[in-house]
Tab-separated table of C-alpha atoms in Angstrom:
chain	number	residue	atom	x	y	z
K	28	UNK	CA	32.578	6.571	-46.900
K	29	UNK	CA	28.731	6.571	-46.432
K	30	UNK	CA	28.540	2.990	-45.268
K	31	UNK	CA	31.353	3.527	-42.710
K	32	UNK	CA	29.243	6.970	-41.451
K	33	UNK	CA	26.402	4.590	-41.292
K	34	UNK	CA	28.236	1.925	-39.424
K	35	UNK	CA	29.236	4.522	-36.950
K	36	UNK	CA	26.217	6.262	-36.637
K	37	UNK	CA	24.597	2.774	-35.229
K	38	UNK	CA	27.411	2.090	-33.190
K	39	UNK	CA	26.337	5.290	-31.671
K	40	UNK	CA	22.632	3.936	-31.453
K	41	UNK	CA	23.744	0.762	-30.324
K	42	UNK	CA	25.886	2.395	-26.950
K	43	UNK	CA	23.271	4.938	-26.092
K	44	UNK	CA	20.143	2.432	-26.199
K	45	UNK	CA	22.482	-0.124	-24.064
K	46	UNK	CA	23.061	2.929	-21.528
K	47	UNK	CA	19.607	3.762	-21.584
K	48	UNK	CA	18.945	0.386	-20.968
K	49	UNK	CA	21.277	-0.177	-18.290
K	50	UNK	CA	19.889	3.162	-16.496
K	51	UNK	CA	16.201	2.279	-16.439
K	52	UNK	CA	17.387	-1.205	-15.126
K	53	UNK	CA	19.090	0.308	-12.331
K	54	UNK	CA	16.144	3.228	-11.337
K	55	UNK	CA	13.722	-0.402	-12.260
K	56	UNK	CA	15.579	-2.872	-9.615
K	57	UNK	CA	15.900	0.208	-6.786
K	58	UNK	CA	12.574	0.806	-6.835
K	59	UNK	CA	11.442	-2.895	-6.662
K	60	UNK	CA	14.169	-3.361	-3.952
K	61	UNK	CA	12.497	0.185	-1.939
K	62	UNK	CA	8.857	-1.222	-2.304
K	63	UNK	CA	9.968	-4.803	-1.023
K	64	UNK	CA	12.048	-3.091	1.795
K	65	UNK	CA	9.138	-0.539	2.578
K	66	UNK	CA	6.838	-3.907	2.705
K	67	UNK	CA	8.715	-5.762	4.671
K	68	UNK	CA	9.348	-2.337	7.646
K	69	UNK	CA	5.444	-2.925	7.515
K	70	UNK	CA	4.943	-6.099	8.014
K	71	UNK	CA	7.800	-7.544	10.106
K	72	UNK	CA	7.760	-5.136	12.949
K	73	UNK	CA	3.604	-5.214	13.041
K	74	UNK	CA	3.538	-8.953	13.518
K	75	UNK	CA	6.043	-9.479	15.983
K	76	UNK	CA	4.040	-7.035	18.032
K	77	UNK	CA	1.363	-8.994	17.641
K	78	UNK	CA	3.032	-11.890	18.379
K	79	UNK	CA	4.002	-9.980	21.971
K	80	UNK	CA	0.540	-8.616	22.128
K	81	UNK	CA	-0.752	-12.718	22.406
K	82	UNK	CA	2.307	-13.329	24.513
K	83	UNK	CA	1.296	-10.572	27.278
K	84	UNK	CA	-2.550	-10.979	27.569
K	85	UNK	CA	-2.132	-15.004	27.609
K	86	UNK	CA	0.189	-14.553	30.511
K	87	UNK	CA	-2.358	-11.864	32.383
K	88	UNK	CA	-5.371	-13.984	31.879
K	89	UNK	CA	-3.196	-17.173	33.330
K	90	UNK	CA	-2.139	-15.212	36.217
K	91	UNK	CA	-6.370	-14.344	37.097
K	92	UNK	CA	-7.142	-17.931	38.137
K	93	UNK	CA	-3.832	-18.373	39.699
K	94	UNK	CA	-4.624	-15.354	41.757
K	95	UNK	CA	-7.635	-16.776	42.552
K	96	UNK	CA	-7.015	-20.167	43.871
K	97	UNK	CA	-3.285	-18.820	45.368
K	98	UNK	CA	-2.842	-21.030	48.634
K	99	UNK	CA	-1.196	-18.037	50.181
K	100	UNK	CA	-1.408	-13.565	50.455
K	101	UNK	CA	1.701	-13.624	49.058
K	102	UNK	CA	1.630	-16.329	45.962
K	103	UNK	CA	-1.712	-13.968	45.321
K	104	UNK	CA	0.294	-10.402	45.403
K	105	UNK	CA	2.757	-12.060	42.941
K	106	UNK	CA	-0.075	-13.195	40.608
K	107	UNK	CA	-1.507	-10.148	40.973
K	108	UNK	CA	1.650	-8.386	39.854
K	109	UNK	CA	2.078	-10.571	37.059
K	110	UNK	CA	-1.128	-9.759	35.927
K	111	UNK	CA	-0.577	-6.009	35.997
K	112	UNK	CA	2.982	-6.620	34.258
K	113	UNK	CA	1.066	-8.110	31.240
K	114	UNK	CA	-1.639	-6.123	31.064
K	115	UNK	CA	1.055	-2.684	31.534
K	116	UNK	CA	3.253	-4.465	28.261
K	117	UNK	CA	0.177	-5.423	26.305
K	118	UNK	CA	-0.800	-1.491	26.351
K	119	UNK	CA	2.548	-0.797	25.035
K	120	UNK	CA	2.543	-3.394	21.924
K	121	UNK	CA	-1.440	-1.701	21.476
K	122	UNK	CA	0.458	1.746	21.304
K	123	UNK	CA	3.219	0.149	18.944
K	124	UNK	CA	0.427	-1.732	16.893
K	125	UNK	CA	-1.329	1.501	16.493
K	126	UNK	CA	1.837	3.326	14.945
K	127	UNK	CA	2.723	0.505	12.689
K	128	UNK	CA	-0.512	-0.168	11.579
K	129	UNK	CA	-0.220	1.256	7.727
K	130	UNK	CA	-0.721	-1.682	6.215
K	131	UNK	CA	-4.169	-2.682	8.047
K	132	UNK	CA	-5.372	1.030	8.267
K	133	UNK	CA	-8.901	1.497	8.631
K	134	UNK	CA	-9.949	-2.210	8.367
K	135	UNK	CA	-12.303	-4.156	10.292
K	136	UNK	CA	-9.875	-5.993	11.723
K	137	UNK	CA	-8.135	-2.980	13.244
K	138	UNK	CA	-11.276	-1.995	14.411
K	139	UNK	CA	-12.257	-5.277	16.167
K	140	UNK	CA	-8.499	-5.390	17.736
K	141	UNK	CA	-8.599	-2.359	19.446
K	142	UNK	CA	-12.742	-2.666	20.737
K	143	UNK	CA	-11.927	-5.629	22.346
K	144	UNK	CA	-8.091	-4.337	23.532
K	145	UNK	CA	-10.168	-1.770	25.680
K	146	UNK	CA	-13.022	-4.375	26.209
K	147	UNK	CA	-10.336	-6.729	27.820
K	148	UNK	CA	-8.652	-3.758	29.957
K	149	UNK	CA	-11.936	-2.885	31.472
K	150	UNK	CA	-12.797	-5.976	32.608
K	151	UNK	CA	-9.637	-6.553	34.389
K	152	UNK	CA	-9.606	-3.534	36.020
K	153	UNK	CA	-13.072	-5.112	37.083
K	154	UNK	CA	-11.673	-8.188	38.107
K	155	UNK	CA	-8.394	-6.229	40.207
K	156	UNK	CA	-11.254	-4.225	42.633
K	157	UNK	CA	-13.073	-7.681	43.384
K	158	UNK	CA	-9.949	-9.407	44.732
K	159	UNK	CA	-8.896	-5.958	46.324
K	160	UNK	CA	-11.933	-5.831	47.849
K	161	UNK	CA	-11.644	-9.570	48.793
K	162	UNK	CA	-14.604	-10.973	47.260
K	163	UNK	CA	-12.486	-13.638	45.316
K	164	UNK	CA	-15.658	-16.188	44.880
K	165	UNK	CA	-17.402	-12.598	43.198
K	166	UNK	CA	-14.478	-12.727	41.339
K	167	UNK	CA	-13.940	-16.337	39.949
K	168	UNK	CA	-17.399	-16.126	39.030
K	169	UNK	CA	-16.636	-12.652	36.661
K	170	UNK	CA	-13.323	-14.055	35.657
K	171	UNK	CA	-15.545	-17.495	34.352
K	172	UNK	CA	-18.931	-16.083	32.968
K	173	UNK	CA	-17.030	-12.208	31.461
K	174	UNK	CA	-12.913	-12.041	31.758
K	175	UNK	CA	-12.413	-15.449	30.653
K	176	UNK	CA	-14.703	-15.198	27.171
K	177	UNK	CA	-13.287	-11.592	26.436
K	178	UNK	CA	-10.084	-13.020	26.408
K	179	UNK	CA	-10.845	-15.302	23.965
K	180	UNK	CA	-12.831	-13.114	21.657
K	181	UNK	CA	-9.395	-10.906	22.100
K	182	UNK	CA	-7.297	-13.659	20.883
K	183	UNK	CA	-9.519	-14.205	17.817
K	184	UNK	CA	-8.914	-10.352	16.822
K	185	UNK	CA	-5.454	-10.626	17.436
K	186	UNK	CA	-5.404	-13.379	15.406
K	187	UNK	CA	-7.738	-11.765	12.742
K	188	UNK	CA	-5.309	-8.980	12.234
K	189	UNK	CA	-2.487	-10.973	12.130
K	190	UNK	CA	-4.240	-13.234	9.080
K	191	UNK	CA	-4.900	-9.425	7.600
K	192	UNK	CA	-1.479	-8.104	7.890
K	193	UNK	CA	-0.138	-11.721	5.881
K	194	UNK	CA	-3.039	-11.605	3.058
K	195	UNK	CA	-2.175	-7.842	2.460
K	196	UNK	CA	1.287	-8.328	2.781
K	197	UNK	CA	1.151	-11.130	-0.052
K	198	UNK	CA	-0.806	-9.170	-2.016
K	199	UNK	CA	1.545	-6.602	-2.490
K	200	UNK	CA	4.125	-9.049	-2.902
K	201	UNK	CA	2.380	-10.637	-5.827
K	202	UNK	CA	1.507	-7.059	-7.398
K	203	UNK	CA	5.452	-6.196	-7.259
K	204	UNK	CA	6.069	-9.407	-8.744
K	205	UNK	CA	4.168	-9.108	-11.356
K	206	UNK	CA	5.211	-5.605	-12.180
K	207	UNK	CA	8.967	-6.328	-12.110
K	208	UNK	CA	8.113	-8.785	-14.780
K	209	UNK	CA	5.556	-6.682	-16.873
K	210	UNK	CA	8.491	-3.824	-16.767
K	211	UNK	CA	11.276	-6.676	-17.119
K	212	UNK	CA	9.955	-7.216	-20.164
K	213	UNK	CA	9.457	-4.025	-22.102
K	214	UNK	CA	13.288	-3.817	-21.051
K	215	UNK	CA	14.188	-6.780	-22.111
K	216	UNK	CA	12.230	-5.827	-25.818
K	217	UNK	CA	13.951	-2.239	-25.820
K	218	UNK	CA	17.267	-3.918	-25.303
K	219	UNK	CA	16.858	-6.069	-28.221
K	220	UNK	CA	16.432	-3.955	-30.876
K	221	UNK	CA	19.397	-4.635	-32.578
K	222	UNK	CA	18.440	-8.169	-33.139
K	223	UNK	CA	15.131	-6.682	-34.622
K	224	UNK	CA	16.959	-4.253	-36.539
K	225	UNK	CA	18.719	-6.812	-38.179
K	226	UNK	CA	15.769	-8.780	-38.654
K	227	UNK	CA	13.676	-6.809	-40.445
K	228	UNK	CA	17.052	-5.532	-42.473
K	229	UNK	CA	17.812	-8.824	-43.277
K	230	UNK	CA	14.114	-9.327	-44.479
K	231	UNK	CA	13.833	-6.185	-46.628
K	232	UNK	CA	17.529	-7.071	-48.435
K	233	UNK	CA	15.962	-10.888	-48.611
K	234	UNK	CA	13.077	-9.251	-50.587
K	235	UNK	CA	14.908	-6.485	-52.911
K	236	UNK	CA	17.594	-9.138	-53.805
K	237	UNK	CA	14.491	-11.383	-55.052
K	238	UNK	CA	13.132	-8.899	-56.469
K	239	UNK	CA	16.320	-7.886	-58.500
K	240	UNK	CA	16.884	-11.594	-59.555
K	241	UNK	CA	13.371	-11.656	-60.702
K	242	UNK	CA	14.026	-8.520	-62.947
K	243	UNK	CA	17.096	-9.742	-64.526
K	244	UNK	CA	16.311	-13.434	-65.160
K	245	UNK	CA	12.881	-12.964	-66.118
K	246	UNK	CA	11.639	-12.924	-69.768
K	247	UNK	CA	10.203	-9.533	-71.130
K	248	UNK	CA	6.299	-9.901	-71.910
K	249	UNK	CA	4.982	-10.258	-75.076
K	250	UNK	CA	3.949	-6.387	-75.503
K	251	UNK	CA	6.804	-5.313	-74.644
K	252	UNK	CA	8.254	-7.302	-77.352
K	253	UNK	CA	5.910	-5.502	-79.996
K	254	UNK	CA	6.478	-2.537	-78.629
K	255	UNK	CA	9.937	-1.940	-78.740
K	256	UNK	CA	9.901	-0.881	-82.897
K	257	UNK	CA	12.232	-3.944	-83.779
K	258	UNK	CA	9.274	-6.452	-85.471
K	259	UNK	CA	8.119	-3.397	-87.781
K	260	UNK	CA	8.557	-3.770	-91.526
C-alpha cells in the first residue's frame, strides 16, 4: 500500500514537472520568436529605406550634370525635374529613416546621416537658383568643387548607417542566440529530473545493499567476541 501511494505520488511529480516544462517552453520559444520578429520590423524596413535613400540622391546628383550640359531648354527642364523628383523622395525616406531609426538611436552615424542629408539639400537648392538664374558655367563649377563632394560624403553616411544598422542587428541576433540556449538548457536539466532521480536512487540502494551484504557476511571483531559472556569460565 505505501509503495503504490509512493508510485502515485511521483507519477503526480512526474506530469506536473512535464507540464511545467512544456509551459515555460512555450512562454520560452514566444518570446524568442517576439524578439526575433521585433528585430527583424527594425531592421528590414530601415535598410530598404536606405537602400531608396542611395537610390534617390544618386539619381538627383546624375540629373545636375545632365542639366548642365542638356543640348536643349527642354532636355534641361526635364533634368531639372528629375532632380527635384529625387531630391522630393529622398526627403521622404529621411522622414521614414527618422521614424524607424530605433535601432541606430542616438549614434554617430545617425548623426552624420542626417548633417549631411540637410548639407546635401542646401546645396542643391544652391545649385537650382544658378541654373534659374542662367549662370550654368557658375553652376558646373559649384556642382564640381561643392555639390559633387557632398554627395559623396552623403553616400559614405548612408553607407555608414547602413554598416550600423547590420552590426547592431547581428548583435542582437547573437545575444538571442545565446540566450535561447543558456535558457534551453536549464529546461532541458529541469526536464530531466527523473533520470536524476533515478540516478541518485539507484546510487543510494547501490550503497545500502553493500552496506547490508557487508553486515551480514562479515566476521564479528575480536572484542566483540570477548564481550559477548560466552568465553567466561
Amino acid at each position: 500500500m505505501k509503495f503504490t501511494r509512493i508510485s502515485f505520488s511521483l507519477l503526480v511529480l512526474l506530469l506536473v514537472s512535464n507540464l511545467t516544462v512544456g509551459v515555460l517552453s512555450l512562454f520560452f520559444l514566444r518570446s524568442i520568436n517576439d524578439r526575433y520578429a521585433a528585430l527583424i520590423d527594425k531592421s528590414v524596413p530601415l535598410l530598404n529605406d536606405l537602400r531608396g535613400l542611395t537610390k534617390n540622391i544618386s539619381m538627383a546628383q546624375r540629373s545636375t550634370l545632365r542639366a548642365i550640359v542638356a543640348p536643349t531648354p527642354g532636355e534641361r527642364t526635364e533634368m531639372l525635374e528629375r532632380l527635384r523628383k529625387g531630391i522630393a523622395d529622398a526627403e521622404i525616406n529621411i522622414d521614414e529613416i527618422q521614424n524607424e531609426a530605433d535601432l541606430i538611436e542616438n549614434t554617430a552615424q545617425l548623426k552624420t546621416l542626417l548633417a549631411m542629408h540637410r548639407q546635401y539639400i542646401g546645396q542643391v537648392r544652391q545649385f537650382l537658383d544658378l541654373i534659374a538664374g542662367g549662370n550654368l558655367a557658375a553652376a558646373d563649377s559649384f556642382n564640381r568643387a561643392s555639390l559633387r563632394p557632398t554627395y559623396e560624403s552623403y553616400i559614405s553616411a548612408v553607407e555608414g548607417a547602413a554598416n550600423q544598422v547590420e552590426h547592431l542587428g547581428a548583435d542582437l541576433s547573437h545575444r538571442y542566440s545565446a540566450d535561447a540556449k543558456y535558457y534551453g538548457n536549464y529546461l532541458m536539466a529541469f526536464a530531466g529530473w527523473p533520470l536524476l532521480a533515478i540516478g541518485v536512487g539507484g546510487t543510494v540502494t547501490l550503497l545500502l545493499l553493500g552496506i547490508l551484504l557487508f553486515a551480514i557476511f562479515t566476521p564479528p571483531p575480536p572484542w566483540r567476541k570477548s564481550g559477548d559472556g560466552m568465553d567466561a569460565p
